[in-house]
Short mmCIF file of C-alpha atoms and ligand atoms in Angstrom, two decimals:
data_model
loop_
_atom_site.label_atom_id
_atom_site.label_comp_id
_atom_site.label_asym_id
_atom_site.label_seq_id
_atom_site.Cartn_x
_atom_site.Cartn_y
_atom_site.Cartn_z
CA MET D 1 26.18 -37.70 37.75
CA LYS D 2 23.16 -36.94 35.62
CA SER D 3 20.92 -39.65 34.22
CA ILE D 4 21.20 -40.24 30.47
CA GLU D 5 17.65 -38.70 30.08
CA LYS D 6 18.70 -35.53 31.82
CA PHE D 7 22.06 -35.38 29.93
CA ILE D 8 20.23 -35.54 26.52
CA GLU D 9 17.59 -33.09 27.68
CA GLY D 10 20.12 -30.54 28.66
CA ILE D 11 22.63 -30.73 25.84
CA PRO D 12 22.30 -27.88 23.29
CA LYS D 13 21.33 -29.43 20.06
CA THR D 14 20.70 -28.85 16.21
CA GLU D 15 18.16 -30.51 14.02
CA LEU D 16 19.02 -31.03 10.33
CA HIS D 17 16.26 -33.29 8.97
CA LEU D 18 12.75 -32.19 9.79
CA HIS D 19 9.70 -31.81 7.57
CA ILE D 20 7.65 -28.95 8.91
CA GLU D 21 4.51 -30.75 7.64
CA GLY D 22 5.64 -33.75 9.78
CA THR D 23 5.27 -31.72 12.97
CA PHE D 24 1.48 -31.36 12.53
CA GLU D 25 0.23 -32.67 15.82
CA PRO D 26 -3.35 -34.11 15.86
CA GLU D 27 -4.62 -31.53 18.27
CA LEU D 28 -3.42 -28.68 16.10
CA MET D 29 -4.72 -30.37 13.03
CA PHE D 30 -8.29 -30.68 14.53
CA GLU D 31 -8.13 -27.02 15.58
CA ILE D 32 -6.98 -25.72 12.24
CA ALA D 33 -9.43 -27.99 10.44
CA LYS D 34 -12.27 -26.69 12.46
CA ARG D 35 -11.49 -22.91 11.77
CA ASN D 36 -11.04 -23.74 8.03
CA GLN D 37 -14.19 -25.79 7.99
CA LYS D 38 -12.30 -28.71 6.53
CA LYS D 39 -13.25 -32.31 7.24
CA ILE D 40 -10.78 -34.87 8.68
CA PRO D 41 -11.75 -38.46 8.12
CA TYR D 42 -11.40 -39.30 11.83
CA ASN D 43 -13.79 -38.63 14.80
CA SER D 44 -11.08 -37.67 17.35
CA VAL D 45 -7.44 -37.04 18.18
CA ALA D 46 -7.39 -40.54 19.66
CA GLU D 47 -8.82 -42.09 16.52
CA LEU D 48 -6.41 -40.26 14.26
CA LYS D 49 -3.42 -41.20 16.41
CA ASN D 50 -4.56 -44.80 16.29
CA ALA D 51 -4.12 -44.68 12.52
CA TYR D 52 -0.42 -43.99 12.76
CA LYS D 53 0.63 -47.53 12.19
CA PHE D 54 2.80 -47.89 9.08
CA ASN D 55 4.44 -50.79 7.28
CA ASN D 56 6.55 -48.69 4.94
CA LEU D 57 7.22 -45.13 3.68
CA GLN D 58 4.15 -44.97 1.26
CA GLU D 59 1.65 -45.81 4.00
CA PHE D 60 3.00 -43.00 6.06
CA LEU D 61 3.11 -40.46 3.21
CA ASP D 62 -0.66 -41.18 2.30
CA ILE D 63 -1.62 -40.11 5.86
CA TYR D 64 1.00 -37.29 5.91
CA TYR D 65 -0.32 -35.63 2.77
CA ALA D 66 -3.97 -36.03 3.86
CA GLY D 67 -3.11 -34.28 7.10
CA ALA D 68 -1.44 -31.29 5.30
CA ASN D 69 -4.73 -30.69 3.33
CA VAL D 70 -6.23 -28.71 6.15
CA LEU D 71 -3.49 -25.98 5.93
CA ILE D 72 -4.90 -23.06 4.14
CA THR D 73 -3.86 -19.62 5.36
CA GLU D 74 -0.54 -17.96 6.17
CA GLN D 75 -1.63 -18.07 9.72
CA ASP D 76 -1.95 -21.82 9.47
CA PHE D 77 1.65 -22.22 8.31
CA TYR D 78 2.72 -19.87 11.09
CA ASP D 79 0.95 -21.77 13.72
CA LEU D 80 2.34 -25.14 12.48
CA THR D 81 5.99 -23.74 12.46
CA TRP D 82 5.56 -21.85 15.78
CA ALA D 83 4.27 -25.03 17.53
CA TYR D 84 7.34 -26.90 16.34
CA LEU D 85 9.78 -24.21 17.50
CA THR D 86 8.23 -23.86 21.01
CA LYS D 87 8.38 -27.72 21.29
CA VAL D 88 12.04 -27.92 20.36
CA HIS D 89 12.99 -24.93 22.43
CA GLU D 90 11.96 -26.88 25.46
CA GLN D 91 14.25 -29.51 24.26
CA ASN D 92 17.29 -27.26 24.14
CA VAL D 93 17.41 -27.20 20.32
CA VAL D 94 19.31 -23.98 19.27
CA HIS D 95 19.45 -24.23 15.52
CA VAL D 96 17.23 -25.84 12.99
CA GLU D 97 17.57 -26.61 9.14
CA ILE D 98 14.06 -27.50 8.14
CA PHE D 99 12.24 -28.78 5.04
CA PHE D 100 9.01 -27.58 3.53
CA ASP D 101 7.18 -29.26 0.65
CA PRO D 102 5.61 -26.53 -1.37
CA GLN D 103 4.07 -28.84 -3.98
CA THR D 104 1.85 -30.51 -1.27
CA HIS D 105 0.20 -27.17 -1.03
CA THR D 106 0.44 -25.53 -4.40
CA ASP D 107 -1.06 -28.70 -6.05
CA ARG D 108 -4.15 -27.84 -3.81
CA GLY D 109 -4.34 -24.26 -4.96
CA ILE D 110 -2.56 -22.70 -2.07
CA PRO D 111 -0.18 -19.94 -3.27
CA PHE D 112 3.53 -20.52 -2.83
CA ASP D 113 3.71 -17.11 -1.16
CA THR D 114 1.12 -18.04 1.50
CA VAL D 115 3.22 -21.17 2.46
CA ILE D 116 6.61 -19.44 2.68
CA LYS D 117 5.55 -16.32 4.38
CA GLY D 118 3.80 -18.11 7.16
CA ILE D 119 6.70 -20.48 7.77
CA ARG D 120 9.30 -17.67 7.50
CA SER D 121 7.54 -15.28 9.95
CA ALA D 122 7.32 -17.99 12.55
CA LEU D 123 11.07 -18.82 11.98
CA GLU D 124 11.95 -15.18 12.24
CA ASP D 125 9.92 -14.96 15.65
CA GLY D 126 11.74 -18.11 16.69
CA LYS D 127 15.04 -16.39 16.12
CA SER D 128 14.08 -13.12 17.99
CA LYS D 129 11.94 -14.58 20.79
CA LEU D 130 13.47 -18.02 21.41
CA GLY D 131 16.98 -17.58 20.06
CA ILE D 132 16.63 -20.47 17.63
CA THR D 133 18.71 -19.83 14.47
CA TYR D 134 17.52 -21.51 11.16
CA LYS D 135 17.91 -22.36 7.59
CA LEU D 136 15.09 -23.25 5.30
CA ILE D 137 15.23 -26.19 2.68
CA MET D 138 12.75 -26.33 -0.19
CA SER D 139 11.96 -29.93 -0.96
CA PHE D 140 10.70 -31.32 -4.40
CA LEU D 141 8.31 -34.14 -4.34
CA ARG D 142 9.95 -36.92 -6.33
CA HIS D 143 6.73 -38.79 -7.15
CA LEU D 144 5.78 -35.71 -9.19
CA ASP D 145 7.39 -34.89 -12.59
CA GLU D 146 10.40 -32.85 -13.49
CA ALA D 147 8.11 -30.10 -15.01
CA SER D 148 6.34 -29.59 -11.63
CA ALA D 149 9.76 -29.35 -9.84
CA PHE D 150 10.89 -26.64 -12.35
CA LYS D 151 7.70 -24.71 -11.83
CA THR D 152 8.23 -24.76 -8.18
CA LEU D 153 11.79 -23.61 -8.55
CA GLU D 154 10.51 -20.71 -10.63
CA GLN D 155 8.10 -19.78 -7.88
CA ALA D 156 10.82 -19.88 -5.29
CA LEU D 157 13.22 -17.51 -7.11
CA PRO D 158 11.63 -14.31 -5.66
CA TYR D 159 12.26 -15.85 -2.19
CA LYS D 160 15.88 -16.86 -2.94
CA ASP D 161 17.30 -15.12 -0.01
CA TRP D 162 15.01 -17.05 2.34
CA ILE D 163 15.90 -20.50 1.04
CA SER D 164 19.31 -22.08 1.61
CA ALA D 165 18.97 -25.26 -0.23
CA VAL D 166 16.60 -27.49 -2.32
CA GLY D 167 15.95 -31.12 -1.24
CA LEU D 168 14.29 -34.22 -2.65
CA ASP D 169 11.70 -36.29 -0.61
CA SER D 170 8.45 -38.47 -0.90
CA SER D 171 8.28 -41.96 -2.43
CA GLU D 172 11.78 -43.09 -3.05
CA VAL D 173 11.74 -46.47 -4.81
CA GLY D 174 11.11 -45.91 -8.55
CA ASN D 175 12.01 -42.18 -8.41
CA PRO D 176 15.75 -42.10 -8.56
CA PRO D 177 17.74 -38.86 -8.16
CA SER D 178 18.53 -38.95 -11.93
CA LYS D 179 14.93 -37.85 -12.58
CA PHE D 180 15.80 -34.53 -11.22
CA GLU D 181 19.31 -33.94 -12.44
CA ARG D 182 18.39 -30.97 -14.59
CA VAL D 183 16.30 -29.16 -12.04
CA PHE D 184 19.08 -29.63 -9.43
CA ALA D 185 21.62 -28.30 -11.86
CA LYS D 186 19.46 -25.19 -12.43
CA SER D 187 18.98 -24.91 -8.53
CA ILE D 188 22.77 -24.91 -8.23
CA GLU D 189 23.06 -22.29 -10.90
CA GLU D 190 20.61 -20.11 -8.96
CA GLY D 191 22.72 -20.41 -5.87
CA PHE D 192 21.03 -23.13 -3.78
CA LEU D 193 22.91 -25.86 -1.90
CA THR D 194 21.50 -29.30 -2.59
CA VAL D 195 20.51 -32.23 -0.43
CA ALA D 196 18.46 -35.33 -1.14
CA HIS D 197 16.69 -38.17 0.69
CA ALA D 198 18.64 -41.31 -0.54
CA GLY D 199 19.03 -44.89 0.57
CA GLU D 200 16.04 -44.79 2.98
CA GLU D 201 14.15 -47.51 1.21
CA GLY D 202 16.04 -47.13 -2.02
CA PRO D 203 19.23 -48.86 -3.02
CA ALA D 204 22.84 -47.65 -2.48
CA GLU D 205 22.90 -46.77 -6.12
CA TYR D 206 20.46 -43.84 -5.36
CA ILE D 207 23.12 -42.48 -2.99
CA TRP D 208 25.73 -42.59 -5.82
CA GLU D 209 23.29 -40.79 -8.14
CA ALA D 210 22.67 -38.12 -5.49
CA LEU D 211 26.29 -37.43 -5.04
CA ASP D 212 27.37 -37.54 -8.61
CA LEU D 213 24.25 -36.06 -10.44
CA LEU D 214 22.67 -33.84 -7.75
CA LYS D 215 25.90 -32.72 -6.22
CA ILE D 216 24.44 -32.88 -2.80
CA VAL D 217 26.21 -31.67 0.27
CA ARG D 218 24.32 -33.77 2.75
CA ILE D 219 22.49 -37.09 2.50
CA ASP D 220 19.09 -37.37 4.24
CA HIS D 221 18.97 -40.94 5.68
CA GLY D 222 21.57 -42.84 3.72
CA ASN D 223 21.05 -46.02 5.78
CA ARG D 224 21.58 -48.27 2.74
CA CYS D 225 25.19 -47.00 2.09
CA LEU D 226 26.41 -49.91 4.25
CA ASP D 227 25.40 -52.24 1.43
CA ASP D 228 28.35 -50.84 -0.63
CA ALA D 229 31.88 -50.76 0.84
CA LYS D 230 33.15 -48.49 -1.98
CA LEU D 231 30.42 -45.91 -1.29
CA VAL D 232 31.22 -46.00 2.48
CA ASP D 233 34.81 -45.23 1.59
CA ARG D 234 33.67 -42.34 -0.55
CA LEU D 235 31.37 -40.82 2.14
CA VAL D 236 34.17 -41.19 4.76
CA ASP D 237 36.69 -39.38 2.41
CA LEU D 238 34.23 -36.65 1.74
CA GLN D 239 33.14 -36.55 5.42
CA MET D 240 29.68 -36.28 3.84
CA PRO D 241 27.03 -35.81 6.54
CA LEU D 242 24.20 -38.30 6.93
CA THR D 243 21.02 -37.12 8.56
CA LEU D 244 19.64 -40.29 10.28
CA CYS D 245 16.24 -40.51 11.81
CA PRO D 246 16.11 -43.41 14.25
CA LEU D 247 12.44 -43.24 15.40
CA SER D 248 11.34 -42.65 11.70
CA ASN D 249 13.33 -45.76 10.65
CA LEU D 250 11.61 -47.80 13.35
CA GLU D 251 8.03 -46.64 12.50
CA LEU D 252 8.51 -47.11 8.81
CA LYS D 253 10.00 -50.54 9.40
CA VAL D 254 13.42 -49.60 7.76
CA VAL D 255 14.72 -51.26 10.87
CA GLN D 256 12.69 -53.78 12.87
CA ASP D 257 14.32 -52.72 16.32
CA LEU D 258 16.37 -49.80 17.30
CA LYS D 259 18.96 -52.31 18.50
CA GLU D 260 19.57 -52.98 14.75
CA HIS D 261 19.96 -49.34 13.94
CA PRO D 262 23.07 -48.74 11.76
CA ILE D 263 24.18 -45.54 13.58
CA ALA D 264 26.65 -47.37 15.85
CA GLU D 265 28.28 -49.27 13.02
CA MET D 266 28.38 -46.03 10.93
CA MET D 267 30.14 -44.19 13.85
CA LYS D 268 32.76 -47.01 13.97
CA LYS D 269 33.44 -46.56 10.27
CA ASN D 270 33.92 -42.84 10.73
CA LEU D 271 30.91 -41.59 8.79
CA LEU D 272 29.69 -38.25 9.76
CA VAL D 273 26.36 -39.30 11.15
CA THR D 274 23.69 -37.09 12.87
CA VAL D 275 20.43 -37.74 14.80
CA ASN D 276 17.19 -36.12 13.63
CA SER D 277 13.35 -36.53 14.05
CA ASP D 278 12.06 -36.41 10.43
CA ASP D 279 8.29 -36.23 11.11
CA PRO D 280 8.01 -36.21 14.91
CA ALA D 281 4.24 -35.88 15.08
CA TYR D 282 3.90 -39.06 13.31
CA PHE D 283 6.83 -41.12 14.71
CA GLY D 284 6.53 -40.68 18.47
CA GLY D 285 9.27 -38.30 19.27
CA TYR D 286 11.17 -35.16 18.77
CA MET D 287 14.93 -34.73 19.15
CA ASN D 288 15.33 -35.75 22.83
CA GLU D 289 13.21 -38.99 22.22
CA ASN D 290 15.37 -39.86 19.13
CA TYR D 291 18.65 -39.40 21.03
CA LEU D 292 17.26 -41.39 24.04
CA GLY D 293 15.90 -44.17 21.75
CA ILE D 294 19.25 -44.99 20.24
CA ALA D 295 21.26 -44.19 23.44
CA LYS D 296 19.30 -46.84 25.24
CA ALA D 297 19.00 -49.38 22.35
CA LEU D 298 22.74 -49.14 21.53
CA ASP D 299 24.07 -48.40 25.01
CA LEU D 300 25.68 -45.20 24.00
CA SER D 301 27.93 -43.38 26.39
CA LYS D 302 27.65 -39.58 27.19
CA GLU D 303 30.78 -39.04 25.14
CA GLN D 304 29.21 -40.86 22.17
CA ILE D 305 26.07 -38.75 22.44
CA ALA D 306 28.10 -35.54 22.59
CA THR D 307 30.02 -36.61 19.52
CA LEU D 308 26.70 -37.14 17.62
CA VAL D 309 25.56 -33.65 18.77
CA LYS D 310 28.81 -32.11 17.65
CA ASN D 311 28.71 -33.97 14.36
CA SER D 312 25.31 -32.10 13.74
CA PHE D 313 26.90 -28.70 14.35
CA THR D 314 29.78 -29.61 12.03
CA ALA D 315 27.24 -30.78 9.31
CA SER D 316 25.07 -27.66 9.69
CA TRP D 317 25.29 -24.55 7.46
CA LEU D 318 26.25 -22.41 10.42
CA THR D 319 29.38 -20.31 9.77
CA ASP D 320 32.66 -21.79 11.03
CA GLN D 321 32.78 -19.37 13.85
CA GLU D 322 29.22 -20.22 14.93
CA LYS D 323 30.05 -23.97 14.60
CA GLU D 324 33.14 -23.58 16.93
CA MET D 325 31.14 -21.74 19.50
CA ARG D 326 28.37 -24.34 19.53
CA ILE D 327 30.92 -27.18 19.73
CA ARG D 328 32.75 -25.40 22.62
CA GLU D 329 29.32 -25.28 24.42
CA VAL D 330 28.80 -28.94 23.95
CA ASP D 331 32.27 -29.78 25.31
CA ALA D 332 31.76 -27.41 28.29
CA TYR D 333 28.51 -29.19 28.92
CA LEU D 334 30.08 -32.65 28.79
CA ASN D 335 32.89 -31.53 31.18
CA ARG D 336 30.40 -29.93 33.62
CA ILE D 337 27.86 -32.74 33.62
CA SER D 338 29.67 -36.04 33.50
N1 LIG P 1 8.59 -36.84 3.45
C1 LIG P 1 8.26 -36.63 4.88
N2 LIG P 1 9.02 -37.57 5.44
C2 LIG P 1 9.74 -38.33 4.57
C3 LIG P 1 10.53 -39.41 4.65
N3 LIG P 1 10.90 -40.04 5.81
N4 LIG P 1 11.02 -39.88 3.41
C4 LIG P 1 10.69 -39.40 2.23
N5 LIG P 1 9.88 -38.31 2.17
C5 LIG P 1 9.45 -37.77 3.31
ZN1 LIG P 2 12.72 -36.87 5.58
#
């Protein structure tokens, strides 16, 4: 009989909601800042970590964008991505579908090509050397305007084969999905899947808009859907995946305590919920810590944890055959271990 910690560590997992810029650990940030002769407004790793206290999404985003400022070269983007992959490899993550935010870098004069080539070559190495398969999602920053999103889409077109989907992130309240209806329509025309952060801090109405106007195939966060029973019915009918991020919700005060996290109630309602880390360098944990956090707070059984893991494979963009194989592996692990 394994402890819940060991059970979570060993189970093969997939991550579907991860911002690569949110994996920038302070140690690597200082190292890259030094080689690029960039200043960080903190004297030490400890001082920087001490600044990671947030009351809301915006307070986090201000620090997250400032941190990303030291990323300049293709090697920097490679190193950032490789550090994430080696970390999650230790946690038995076998497949990742990750976001990158090109505008965070192109707005500082870093070419789009530099960003995507660095990330992509680390992902390719992750596949060949660590056996981690992947999909890449290009996220538009919703605090910027539609024209900037269109320009970014244009820059991405030569790399269409490398990018599975477009997404929408950054400051939610006041920047509804409707602001990006046309750029998402164009993205779909170009062959991209679509996802969007919705209902993290914003209202249930933004989730309706993301579904109806942006034609999303997955909702990032979606916590606030529980405010609207009709919306819950629709999401259950569609078996629309929700990529929940427990430690992120705790650190950004979306929930005050993990015991209040909506994931258990969502499971009861048959919503297709998944566990993810969002920005692990800033929120105190990668995949295992997120699973363990909710497992302990909500007293989840091993079967419930295995269901969450299988939900993630179901919600991924692996082929049906790959999904079946991964789900069989999870069942075999559950039968062997418990
Ligand atoms: N960008 C990085 N993390 C984010 C989050 N949790 N919500 C919105 N935008 C983000
Ligand atoms: Zn996110």
